[in-house]
């Protein structure tokens, strides 16, 4: 053995040395090493600092259960990832890692003073200490706590990596690639159908990778997997969540195990897997023992010591002591000795141990101490020795060593089983919870189901008898510095449920989610309360099983794909003609079209004047569109909308107002009846998905007897709104098959024909108060038709206008925009839309809520208009409205401004607002406090322009 690297053995490739660094110091490992195994091989025992006391900490486990060895990995410029578990970081050439939660260095950490004064910081001290004085919280406590919070530092630069996301479907999904998982996979494959096997390690095998005796059988099983044509195997893949109807979320690491120069493509892939059956083969996690000094670097799980030696060819120490409460600790000690690791002694807390184990240990030259317990571990940054005694109370004996391995029994991994709401059953034999009755089509196999014969052992957490735990540093949760005495304190403070004890002590709330601490904490609480474990409860396991990167969860959604921008078929034309854009919901829309250096105000005033004077063209393609088809289509819409629909004749349009069940407005739009059994609905731009989802919900759950089909057609149709007194003249030469005369084609009608040779659904509707048409054509023909209309309109002074002008024109007419003039608490009556509520209808969504007395109480906000005393004063949208500007503070507010614009047609500013008892205040003066002054305004009706509607049929 050279240093801590064994001369032979393991699954590493000793012909491929790899250079890496940790905290700036260079080291060497081999291909196949993890960062943890390579550091231990180099004699490193100190990996990090604990969260609360900043105590020195080393490895505990060699898998996802590791609570201490959290590191930050630097993969190059801006590629910084904190809080990675060193045992799960694959070694590659040039790897750069550093420790966390320390300053200025790992060996000398100033915050370790917390440990010196640890007696002042017992469990629950946060809530008791930082409540007084209250004035100190913001200025003193919070800044300090924020500075100390966390473990690794969050990256500050944008992540340059890319992440993939995809879906998979299979008849059987197996989670866990140990012997049990592989066997289950082959059994499922034999029945046909698609089978997926996923495992978080870089190679299949699970615990068998640390057992050379099983390697031949493992290789044979892998060959069978490779030969099975219906099996997909994914390594480096973690199933982090189990959701409804056998939906599994998993992340696959694609490039982190590679040197940056060799990495290409996405860093991780998010898998969303739907399976007919899920087989959980996640194995079990070894349980630590709770004794004085069990957190000194060099104290770790016996299974971790075995993994280091037999998989990675690394000795955990030159003189190793094993403290066991379970037969598996003896087997691990014998395996280590057989690999060339010097095991100085086995100390077993049990009074009776199988003679075969004891004899085998003595034959291997290992000292045996039965019925004894370690009472102290010596050393701070590394183990230098232990003190042990018979039953923890006899004469103290000292033993020199540089590593201590703990074997406290096993805890089946039931995390995903719990995610899926499967029940758990307490097992006295295991001293742990096992899978009980599933809810999903799921089963557990192997050690995760309690089906692995790992021998016998004590099933309670070990604390030497008759020792005052208040004087011990016996840790239960290593990362959060929860000691056994903290759990006793929680019980003393009155906590009886394990959920309360967990929150009082933070036991099990670290990044490992209590994989090594939950059961020990539960059993200590059980002993302290004198009640069976089952009566204390069990903490809830929630996704993710292990922490995941935000990048993996976001998948493709970053930068321009974070919220994909939807563009209409007219978008490129608008770009070519100098449009300034804005985002509306997920759509990019032209806001205005400046000319000759105009700002927005100047451009909008020009566009508004052009529409009122001649004709304007507007891209309305982003409106939500839903095709409602079926014999019961009219009945369905009659139940959904507030106004009647059954009597609407084909070829006619109707304004539809949609409420939520609580009676408040959620959407509106003009829709057309194309035939007896077909409607073309429109919704607001931002409401399309919401309305379709709401309608599908009612159709599938409330009115499943109706024969109706709903189809989203938002992107099927391009919509060109032509508005203004010359609108009919512009399209007349282009339209065929439709009589455009005012009597033949009245307002709120729809006709089908062609325009510019393209089939169209032509609506005679207006959102401006002017003569208007909305031209619906297939999206693929949208730009062609737009350009034909644009060319035809040149003789009539056609002007392209954007959303800002559309807002002004509709505000002049008092037309509302749902979501701007409404705030989720407005009823049709509040908005002056009583006419849109069918008085004779027996029912519609929200009808009963509208009948509640408080819907008509005095003081409700109502939709009105505002004209400022100074015609040039422009109110801010969202500004609060008051009745008395001299009222004492806090000044009572009576409403707020919802829309505010400069009107070219009126030559002044206008505003819309919702004000308490607004209609009763018409003619009164109200006040709007603005920066620098208070603006006076008169309450008016919300329609400012052409109240008689004469221009609609110009």
Tab-separated table of N, CA and C in Angstrom, residues 729-865:
chain	number	residue	atom	x	y	z
A	729	UNK	N	-64.050	50.463	-48.392
A	729	UNK	CA	-63.500	50.812	-49.707
A	729	UNK	C	-62.192	50.067	-49.974
A	730	UNK	N	-61.406	49.841	-48.917
A	730	UNK	CA	-60.115	49.178	-49.092
A	730	UNK	C	-60.288	47.732	-49.524
A	731	UNK	N	-61.183	47.005	-48.880
A	731	UNK	CA	-61.267	45.566	-49.156
A	731	UNK	C	-62.237	45.212	-50.263
A	732	UNK	N	-63.074	46.146	-50.643
A	732	UNK	CA	-64.089	45.832	-51.658
A	732	UNK	C	-63.495	45.203	-52.916
A	733	UNK	N	-62.394	45.715	-53.460
A	733	UNK	CA	-61.862	45.094	-54.683
A	733	UNK	C	-61.260	43.712	-54.454
A	734	UNK	N	-60.982	43.357	-53.203
A	734	UNK	CA	-60.281	42.107	-52.912
A	734	UNK	C	-61.208	40.965	-52.538
A	735	UNK	N	-62.458	41.294	-52.154
A	735	UNK	CA	-63.374	40.297	-51.591
A	735	UNK	C	-64.263	39.707	-52.669
A	736	UNK	N	-64.424	38.382	-52.628
A	736	UNK	CA	-65.335	37.682	-53.522
A	736	UNK	C	-66.263	36.805	-52.705
A	737	UNK	N	-67.528	36.717	-53.150
A	737	UNK	CA	-68.486	35.838	-52.497
A	737	UNK	C	-69.142	36.438	-51.274
A	738	UNK	N	-68.911	37.721	-51.004
A	738	UNK	CA	-69.502	38.367	-49.837
A	738	UNK	C	-70.023	39.734	-50.270
A	739	UNK	N	-71.284	39.998	-49.969
A	739	UNK	CA	-71.860	41.324	-50.196
A	739	UNK	C	-71.474	42.209	-49.028
A	740	UNK	N	-70.663	43.238	-49.263
A	740	UNK	CA	-70.162	44.096	-48.203
A	740	UNK	C	-71.097	45.234	-47.852
A	741	UNK	N	-72.256	45.306	-48.496
A	741	UNK	CA	-73.193	46.390	-48.219
A	741	UNK	C	-73.621	46.401	-46.767
A	742	UNK	N	-73.940	47.607	-46.272
A	742	UNK	CA	-74.260	47.774	-44.855
A	742	UNK	C	-75.462	46.941	-44.443
A	743	UNK	N	-76.467	46.807	-45.320
A	743	UNK	CA	-77.653	46.032	-44.956
A	743	UNK	C	-77.387	44.537	-45.089
A	744	UNK	N	-76.674	44.145	-46.111
A	744	UNK	CA	-76.391	42.721	-46.321
A	744	UNK	C	-75.376	42.188	-45.320
A	745	UNK	N	-74.517	43.080	-44.873
A	745	UNK	CA	-73.438	42.672	-43.964
A	745	UNK	C	-73.395	43.663	-42.799
A	746	UNK	N	-74.346	43.543	-41.859
A	746	UNK	CA	-74.437	44.510	-40.773
A	746	UNK	C	-73.371	44.281	-39.700
A	747	UNK	N	-73.289	45.254	-38.807
A	747	UNK	CA	-72.396	45.119	-37.650
A	747	UNK	C	-72.752	43.855	-36.861
A	748	UNK	N	-71.740	43.172	-36.333
A	748	UNK	CA	-71.852	41.921	-35.570
A	748	UNK	C	-72.387	40.780	-36.423
A	749	UNK	N	-71.849	40.721	-37.663
A	749	UNK	CA	-72.170	39.619	-38.562
A	749	UNK	C	-70.862	38.975	-39.027
A	750	UNK	N	-70.965	37.765	-39.579
A	750	UNK	CA	-69.805	37.051	-40.121
A	750	UNK	C	-70.208	36.423	-41.440
A	751	UNK	N	-69.294	36.478	-42.386
A	751	UNK	CA	-69.536	35.886	-43.692
A	751	UNK	C	-68.301	35.096	-44.116
A	752	UNK	N	-68.513	34.094	-44.981
A	752	UNK	CA	-67.409	33.320	-45.524
A	752	UNK	C	-67.313	33.551	-47.020
A	753	UNK	N	-66.100	33.733	-47.494
A	753	UNK	CA	-65.839	33.963	-48.900
A	753	UNK	C	-64.351	33.914	-49.142
A	754	UNK	N	-63.862	34.753	-50.037
A	754	UNK	CA	-62.426	34.828	-50.277
A	754	UNK	C	-61.992	36.281	-50.283
A	755	UNK	N	-60.737	36.494	-49.922
A	755	UNK	CA	-60.109	37.814	-50.021
A	755	UNK	C	-58.717	37.609	-50.597
A	756	UNK	N	-58.454	38.336	-51.662
A	756	UNK	CA	-57.186	38.160	-52.383
A	756	UNK	C	-57.000	36.712	-52.800
A	757	UNK	N	-58.134	36.038	-53.087
A	757	UNK	CA	-58.086	34.649	-53.515
A	757	UNK	C	-57.909	33.639	-52.402
A	758	UNK	N	-57.926	34.086	-51.152
A	758	UNK	CA	-57.708	33.215	-49.999
A	758	UNK	C	-59.018	33.064	-49.227
A	759	UNK	N	-59.402	31.816	-48.844
A	759	UNK	CA	-60.627	31.646	-48.054
A	759	UNK	C	-60.562	32.461	-46.768
A	760	UNK	N	-61.697	33.071	-46.417
A	760	UNK	CA	-61.719	33.933	-45.236
A	760	UNK	C	-63.013	33.782	-44.464
A	761	UNK	N	-62.908	33.961	-43.172
A	761	UNK	CA	-64.054	34.228	-42.316
A	761	UNK	C	-63.984	35.715	-41.987
A	762	UNK	N	-64.895	36.473	-42.556
A	762	UNK	CA	-64.848	37.921	-42.435
A	762	UNK	C	-65.862	38.383	-41.390
A	763	UNK	N	-65.346	38.995	-40.317
A	763	UNK	CA	-66.193	39.491	-39.236
A	763	UNK	C	-66.440	40.987	-39.432
A	764	UNK	N	-67.680	41.408	-39.250
A	764	UNK	CA	-67.982	42.842	-39.227
A	764	UNK	C	-68.064	43.246	-37.755
A	765	UNK	N	-66.943	43.571	-37.161
A	765	UNK	CA	-66.871	43.935	-35.745
A	765	UNK	C	-65.924	45.111	-35.590
A	766	UNK	N	-66.014	45.767	-34.439
A	766	UNK	CA	-65.165	46.943	-34.215
A	766	UNK	C	-64.794	47.052	-32.752
A	767	UNK	N	-63.505	47.272	-32.502
A	767	UNK	CA	-63.028	47.553	-31.145
A	767	UNK	C	-62.560	49.009	-31.049
A	768	UNK	N	-62.936	49.792	-32.085
A	768	UNK	CA	-62.526	51.196	-32.127
A	768	UNK	C	-63.714	52.150	-32.168
A	769	UNK	N	-64.902	51.620	-32.453
A	769	UNK	CA	-66.065	52.493	-32.649
A	769	UNK	C	-66.220	52.956	-34.072
A	770	UNK	N	-65.266	52.587	-34.931
A	770	UNK	CA	-65.355	52.926	-36.347
A	770	UNK	C	-65.888	51.731	-37.127
A	771	UNK	N	-66.226	51.974	-38.387
A	771	UNK	CA	-66.527	50.875	-39.280
A	771	UNK	C	-65.349	49.910	-39.249
A	772	UNK	N	-65.624	48.618	-39.032
A	772	UNK	CA	-64.507	47.708	-38.875
A	772	UNK	C	-64.772	46.315	-39.391
A	773	UNK	N	-63.698	45.689	-39.866
A	773	UNK	CA	-63.733	44.300	-40.308
A	773	UNK	C	-62.544	43.566	-39.691
A	774	UNK	N	-62.772	42.314	-39.321
A	774	UNK	CA	-61.672	41.452	-38.905
A	774	UNK	C	-61.584	40.309	-39.901
A	775	UNK	N	-60.460	40.260	-40.600
A	775	UNK	CA	-60.246	39.310	-41.686
A	775	UNK	C	-59.508	38.106	-41.124
A	776	UNK	N	-60.175	36.968	-41.053
A	776	UNK	CA	-59.564	35.725	-40.595
A	776	UNK	C	-59.193	34.884	-41.814
A	777	UNK	N	-57.896	34.608	-41.964
A	777	UNK	CA	-57.411	33.775	-43.065
A	777	UNK	C	-56.434	32.757	-42.505
A	778	UNK	N	-56.200	31.661	-43.219
A	778	UNK	CA	-55.204	30.697	-42.723
A	778	UNK	C	-53.877	31.382	-42.444
A	779	UNK	N	-53.240	30.982	-41.324
A	779	UNK	CA	-52.011	31.654	-40.897
A	779	UNK	C	-50.947	31.632	-41.988
A	780	UNK	N	-50.913	30.556	-42.781
A	780	UNK	CA	-49.902	30.452	-43.832
A	780	UNK	C	-50.076	31.516	-44.915
A	781	UNK	N	-51.295	32.069	-45.011
A	781	UNK	CA	-51.577	33.091	-46.019
A	781	UNK	C	-51.669	34.480	-45.398
A	782	UNK	N	-51.371	34.566	-44.098
A	782	UNK	CA	-51.575	35.823	-43.382
A	782	UNK	C	-50.804	36.986	-43.956
A	783	UNK	N	-49.493	36.816	-44.170
A	783	UNK	CA	-48.708	37.941	-44.669
A	783	UNK	C	-49.119	38.307	-46.092
A	784	UNK	N	-49.417	37.318	-46.920
A	784	UNK	CA	-49.833	37.593	-48.297
A	784	UNK	C	-51.069	38.477	-48.308
A	785	UNK	N	-52.085	38.099	-47.528
A	785	UNK	CA	-53.318	38.884	-47.508
A	785	UNK	C	-53.062	40.262	-46.911
A	786	UNK	N	-52.264	40.306	-45.841
A	786	UNK	CA	-51.940	41.606	-45.222
A	786	UNK	C	-51.341	42.559	-46.254
A	787	UNK	N	-50.388	42.068	-47.040
A	787	UNK	CA	-49.723	42.921	-48.024
A	787	UNK	C	-50.678	43.338	-49.138
A	788	UNK	N	-51.602	42.443	-49.526
A	788	UNK	CA	-52.598	42.816	-50.536
A	788	UNK	C	-53.512	43.930	-50.012
A	789	UNK	N	-53.949	43.803	-48.773
A	789	UNK	CA	-54.787	44.833	-48.164
A	789	UNK	C	-53.993	46.134	-48.008
A	790	UNK	N	-52.735	46.003	-47.593
A	790	UNK	CA	-51.879	47.181	-47.429
A	790	UNK	C	-51.727	47.930	-48.756
A	791	UNK	N	-51.496	47.190	-49.815
A	791	UNK	CA	-51.339	47.822	-51.122
A	791	UNK	C	-52.644	48.470	-51.573
A	792	UNK	N	-53.755	47.755	-51.337
A	792	UNK	CA	-55.043	48.320	-51.746
A	792	UNK	C	-55.398	49.564	-50.942
A	793	UNK	N	-54.886	49.658	-49.718
A	793	UNK	CA	-55.207	50.788	-48.864
A	793	UNK	C	-54.379	52.036	-49.110
A	794	UNK	N	-53.355	51.938	-49.941
A	794	UNK	CA	-52.496	53.099	-50.169
A	794	UNK	C	-53.275	54.273	-50.755
A	795	UNK	N	-54.224	53.976	-51.599
A	795	UNK	CA	-55.013	55.050	-52.195
A	795	UNK	C	-55.929	55.721	-51.191
A	796	UNK	N	-56.123	55.093	-50.055
A	796	UNK	CA	-57.033	55.625	-49.041
A	796	UNK	C	-56.301	56.095	-47.791
A	797	UNK	N	-54.966	56.202	-47.853
A	797	UNK	CA	-54.193	56.693	-46.714
A	797	UNK	C	-54.108	55.698	-45.574
A	798	UNK	N	-54.020	54.404	-45.892
A	798	UNK	CA	-53.983	53.381	-44.854
A	798	UNK	C	-52.762	53.556	-43.949
A	799	UNK	N	-52.936	53.324	-42.662
A	799	UNK	CA	-51.872	53.470	-41.667
A	799	UNK	C	-51.832	52.219	-40.794
A	800	UNK	N	-50.642	51.655	-40.630
A	800	UNK	CA	-50.481	50.529	-39.691
A	800	UNK	C	-50.436	51.075	-38.273
A	801	UNK	N	-51.170	50.443	-37.378
A	801	UNK	CA	-51.122	50.862	-35.983
A	801	UNK	C	-50.909	49.660	-35.078
A	802	UNK	N	-50.443	49.957	-33.844
A	802	UNK	CA	-50.088	48.901	-32.914
A	802	UNK	C	-50.993	48.855	-31.700
A	803	UNK	N	-50.560	48.086	-30.730
A	803	UNK	CA	-51.393	47.848	-29.549
A	803	UNK	C	-51.654	49.112	-28.739
A	804	UNK	N	-50.687	50.038	-28.718
A	804	UNK	CA	-50.888	51.238	-27.913
A	804	UNK	C	-52.024	52.082	-28.503
A	805	UNK	N	-52.068	52.204	-29.810
A	805	UNK	CA	-53.154	52.928	-30.465
A	805	UNK	C	-54.479	52.200	-30.275
A	806	UNK	N	-54.448	50.883	-30.378
A	806	UNK	CA	-55.660	50.096	-30.130
A	806	UNK	C	-56.214	50.382	-28.747
A	807	UNK	N	-55.332	50.488	-27.746
A	807	UNK	CA	-55.767	50.783	-26.384
A	807	UNK	C	-56.433	52.152	-26.298
A	808	UNK	N	-55.868	53.144	-26.967
A	808	UNK	CA	-56.432	54.492	-26.905
A	808	UNK	C	-57.807	54.528	-27.569
A	809	UNK	N	-57.908	53.930	-28.756
A	809	UNK	CA	-59.163	53.961	-29.501
A	809	UNK	C	-60.286	53.278	-28.734
A	810	UNK	N	-59.985	52.152	-28.127
A	810	UNK	CA	-61.053	51.454	-27.379
A	810	UNK	C	-61.405	52.218	-26.120
A	811	UNK	N	-60.403	52.888	-25.477
A	811	UNK	CA	-60.685	53.655	-24.270
A	811	UNK	C	-61.576	54.847	-24.569
A	812	UNK	N	-61.405	55.459	-25.747
A	812	UNK	CA	-62.275	56.570	-26.124
A	812	UNK	C	-63.726	56.143	-26.199
A	813	UNK	N	-63.948	54.847	-26.501
A	813	UNK	CA	-65.305	54.300	-26.576
A	813	UNK	C	-65.742	53.633	-25.280
A	814	UNK	N	-64.844	53.554	-24.294
A	814	UNK	CA	-65.203	52.951	-23.018
A	814	UNK	C	-65.243	51.438	-23.034
A	815	UNK	N	-64.578	50.817	-24.019
A	815	UNK	CA	-64.513	49.360	-24.063
A	815	UNK	C	-63.446	48.880	-23.067
A	816	UNK	N	-63.771	47.832	-22.331
A	816	UNK	CA	-62.841	47.367	-21.299
A	816	UNK	C	-61.823	46.395	-21.885
A	817	UNK	N	-60.691	46.285	-21.208
A	817	UNK	CA	-59.725	45.212	-21.443
A	817	UNK	C	-59.648	44.399	-20.157
A	818	UNK	N	-60.038	43.127	-20.253
A	818	UNK	CA	-60.013	42.258	-19.077
A	818	UNK	C	-58.564	42.057	-18.640
A	819	UNK	N	-58.316	42.277	-17.366
A	819	UNK	CA	-56.966	42.152	-16.837
A	819	UNK	C	-56.278	43.489	-16.684
A	820	UNK	N	-56.799	44.530	-17.377
A	820	UNK	CA	-56.282	45.875	-17.182
A	820	UNK	C	-57.311	46.734	-16.467
A	821	UNK	N	-58.519	46.750	-16.990
A	821	UNK	CA	-59.575	47.515	-16.321
A	821	UNK	C	-60.295	46.687	-15.267
A	822	UNK	N	-60.078	45.386	-15.287
A	822	UNK	CA	-60.589	44.518	-14.222
A	822	UNK	C	-59.404	43.970	-13.444
A	823	UNK	N	-59.648	43.597	-12.194
A	823	UNK	CA	-58.540	43.108	-11.362
A	823	UNK	C	-58.838	41.774	-10.692
A	824	UNK	N	-59.790	41.031	-11.236
A	824	UNK	CA	-60.120	39.738	-10.651
A	824	UNK	C	-61.191	39.812	-9.586
A	825	UNK	N	-61.650	41.045	-9.242
A	825	UNK	CA	-62.710	41.190	-8.233
A	825	UNK	C	-63.883	41.986	-8.783
A	826	UNK	N	-63.968	42.115	-10.089
A	826	UNK	CA	-65.010	42.931	-10.697
A	826	UNK	C	-66.095	42.040	-11.293
A	827	UNK	N	-67.342	42.447	-11.062
A	827	UNK	CA	-68.492	41.739	-11.618
A	827	UNK	C	-68.978	42.474	-12.861
A	828	UNK	N	-69.867	41.843	-13.649
A	828	UNK	CA	-70.436	42.568	-14.796
A	828	UNK	C	-71.129	43.862	-14.379
A	829	UNK	N	-71.775	43.841	-13.205
A	829	UNK	CA	-72.470	45.035	-12.738
A	829	UNK	C	-71.483	46.143	-12.397
A	830	UNK	N	-70.351	45.765	-11.816
A	830	UNK	CA	-69.330	46.761	-11.492
A	830	UNK	C	-68.823	47.453	-12.757
A	831	UNK	N	-68.734	46.701	-13.849
A	831	UNK	CA	-68.147	47.235	-15.074
A	831	UNK	C	-69.187	47.814	-16.020
A	832	UNK	N	-70.436	47.919	-15.561
A	832	UNK	CA	-71.476	48.480	-16.413
A	832	UNK	C	-71.897	47.556	-17.534
A	833	UNK	N	-71.731	46.276	-17.333
A	833	UNK	CA	-72.056	45.289	-18.354
A	833	UNK	C	-73.317	44.506	-17.997
A	834	UNK	N	-74.258	45.155	-17.320
A	834	UNK	CA	-75.500	44.494	-16.956
A	834	UNK	C	-76.193	43.924	-18.195
A	835	UNK	N	-76.099	44.655	-19.316
A	835	UNK	CA	-76.754	44.231	-20.553
A	835	UNK	C	-76.237	42.903	-21.085
A	836	UNK	N	-75.037	42.505	-20.638
A	836	UNK	CA	-74.442	41.260	-21.122
A	836	UNK	C	-74.812	40.070	-20.253
A	837	UNK	N	-75.668	40.265	-19.258
A	837	UNK	CA	-76.078	39.180	-18.363
A	837	UNK	C	-77.511	38.796	-18.706
A	838	UNK	N	-77.703	37.546	-19.158
A	838	UNK	CA	-79.022	37.081	-19.534
A	838	UNK	C	-79.956	37.023	-18.334
A	839	UNK	N	-80.997	37.825	-18.364
A	839	UNK	CA	-81.919	37.887	-17.210
A	839	UNK	C	-82.822	36.659	-17.110
A	840	UNK	N	-83.078	36.013	-18.264
A	840	UNK	CA	-83.989	34.878	-18.276
A	840	UNK	C	-83.266	33.530	-18.278
A	841	UNK	N	-81.952	33.562	-18.281
A	841	UNK	CA	-81.221	32.309	-18.318
A	841	UNK	C	-81.326	31.585	-16.976
A	842	UNK	N	-81.606	30.274	-16.970
A	842	UNK	CA	-81.709	29.562	-15.695
A	842	UNK	C	-80.371	29.417	-14.976
A	843	UNK	N	-79.289	29.371	-15.742
A	843	UNK	CA	-77.990	29.176	-15.091
A	843	UNK	C	-76.874	29.510	-16.059
A	844	UNK	N	-75.741	29.861	-15.526
A	844	UNK	CA	-74.488	30.005	-16.253
A	844	UNK	C	-73.389	30.031	-15.212
A	845	UNK	N	-72.150	29.836	-15.619
A	845	UNK	CA	-71.043	29.804	-14.680
A	845	UNK	C	-70.960	31.137	-13.945
A	846	UNK	N	-71.061	31.088	-12.626
A	846	UNK	CA	-70.973	32.293	-11.806
A	846	UNK	C	-72.296	32.921	-11.439
A	847	UNK	N	-73.404	32.388	-11.962
A	847	UNK	CA	-74.708	33.016	-11.724
A	847	UNK	C	-75.078	33.059	-10.249
A	848	UNK	N	-74.899	31.946	-9.562
A	848	UNK	CA	-75.272	31.923	-8.144
A	848	UNK	C	-74.390	32.858	-7.315
A	849	UNK	N	-73.128	32.971	-7.687
A	849	UNK	CA	-72.263	33.896	-6.953
A	849	UNK	C	-72.679	35.340	-7.174
A	850	UNK	N	-73.170	35.643	-8.379
A	850	UNK	CA	-73.623	37.008	-8.646
A	850	UNK	C	-74.822	37.374	-7.781
A	851	UNK	N	-75.567	36.350	-7.326
A	851	UNK	CA	-76.761	36.607	-6.525
A	851	UNK	C	-76.446	36.828	-5.054
A	852	UNK	N	-75.197	36.691	-4.651
A	852	UNK	CA	-74.857	36.905	-3.248
A	852	UNK	C	-75.098	38.362	-2.860
A	853	UNK	N	-75.581	38.608	-1.639
A	853	UNK	CA	-75.899	39.983	-1.241
A	853	UNK	C	-74.718	40.942	-1.345
A	854	UNK	N	-73.514	40.476	-1.031
A	854	UNK	CA	-72.386	41.409	-1.027
A	854	UNK	C	-71.974	41.841	-2.433
A	855	UNK	N	-72.504	41.161	-3.467
A	855	UNK	CA	-72.201	41.589	-4.834
A	855	UNK	C	-72.903	42.898	-5.191
A	856	UNK	N	-73.912	43.267	-4.406
A	856	UNK	CA	-74.631	44.512	-4.692
A	856	UNK	C	-74.564	45.526	-3.581
A	857	UNK	N	-73.671	45.319	-2.632
A	857	UNK	CA	-73.580	46.244	-1.508
A	857	UNK	C	-73.067	47.606	-1.949
A	858	UNK	N	-73.530	48.679	-1.300
A	858	UNK	CA	-72.976	50.008	-1.589
A	858	UNK	C	-71.478	50.024	-1.276
A	859	UNK	N	-70.756	50.819	-2.040
A	859	UNK	CA	-69.322	50.938	-1.811
A	859	UNK	C	-68.474	50.102	-2.733
A	860	UNK	N	-69.122	49.217	-3.565
A	860	UNK	CA	-68.328	48.443	-4.516
A	860	UNK	C	-67.753	49.379	-5.575
A	861	UNK	N	-66.569	49.045	-6.055
A	861	UNK	CA	-65.948	49.859	-7.096
A	861	UNK	C	-66.674	49.657	-8.418
A	862	UNK	N	-66.864	50.758	-9.137
A	862	UNK	CA	-67.563	50.717	-10.416
A	862	UNK	C	-66.733	51.406	-11.485
A	863	UNK	N	-66.930	50.968	-12.724
A	863	UNK	CA	-66.152	51.441	-13.867
A	863	UNK	C	-66.691	52.792	-14.330
A	864	UNK	N	-65.814	53.798	-14.385
A	864	UNK	CA	-66.211	55.149	-14.793
A	864	UNK	C	-65.080	55.788	-15.609
A	865	UNK	N	-65.353	56.998	-16.096
A	865	UNK	CA	-64.336	57.761	-16.798
A	865	UNK	C	-63.865	58.926	-15.955
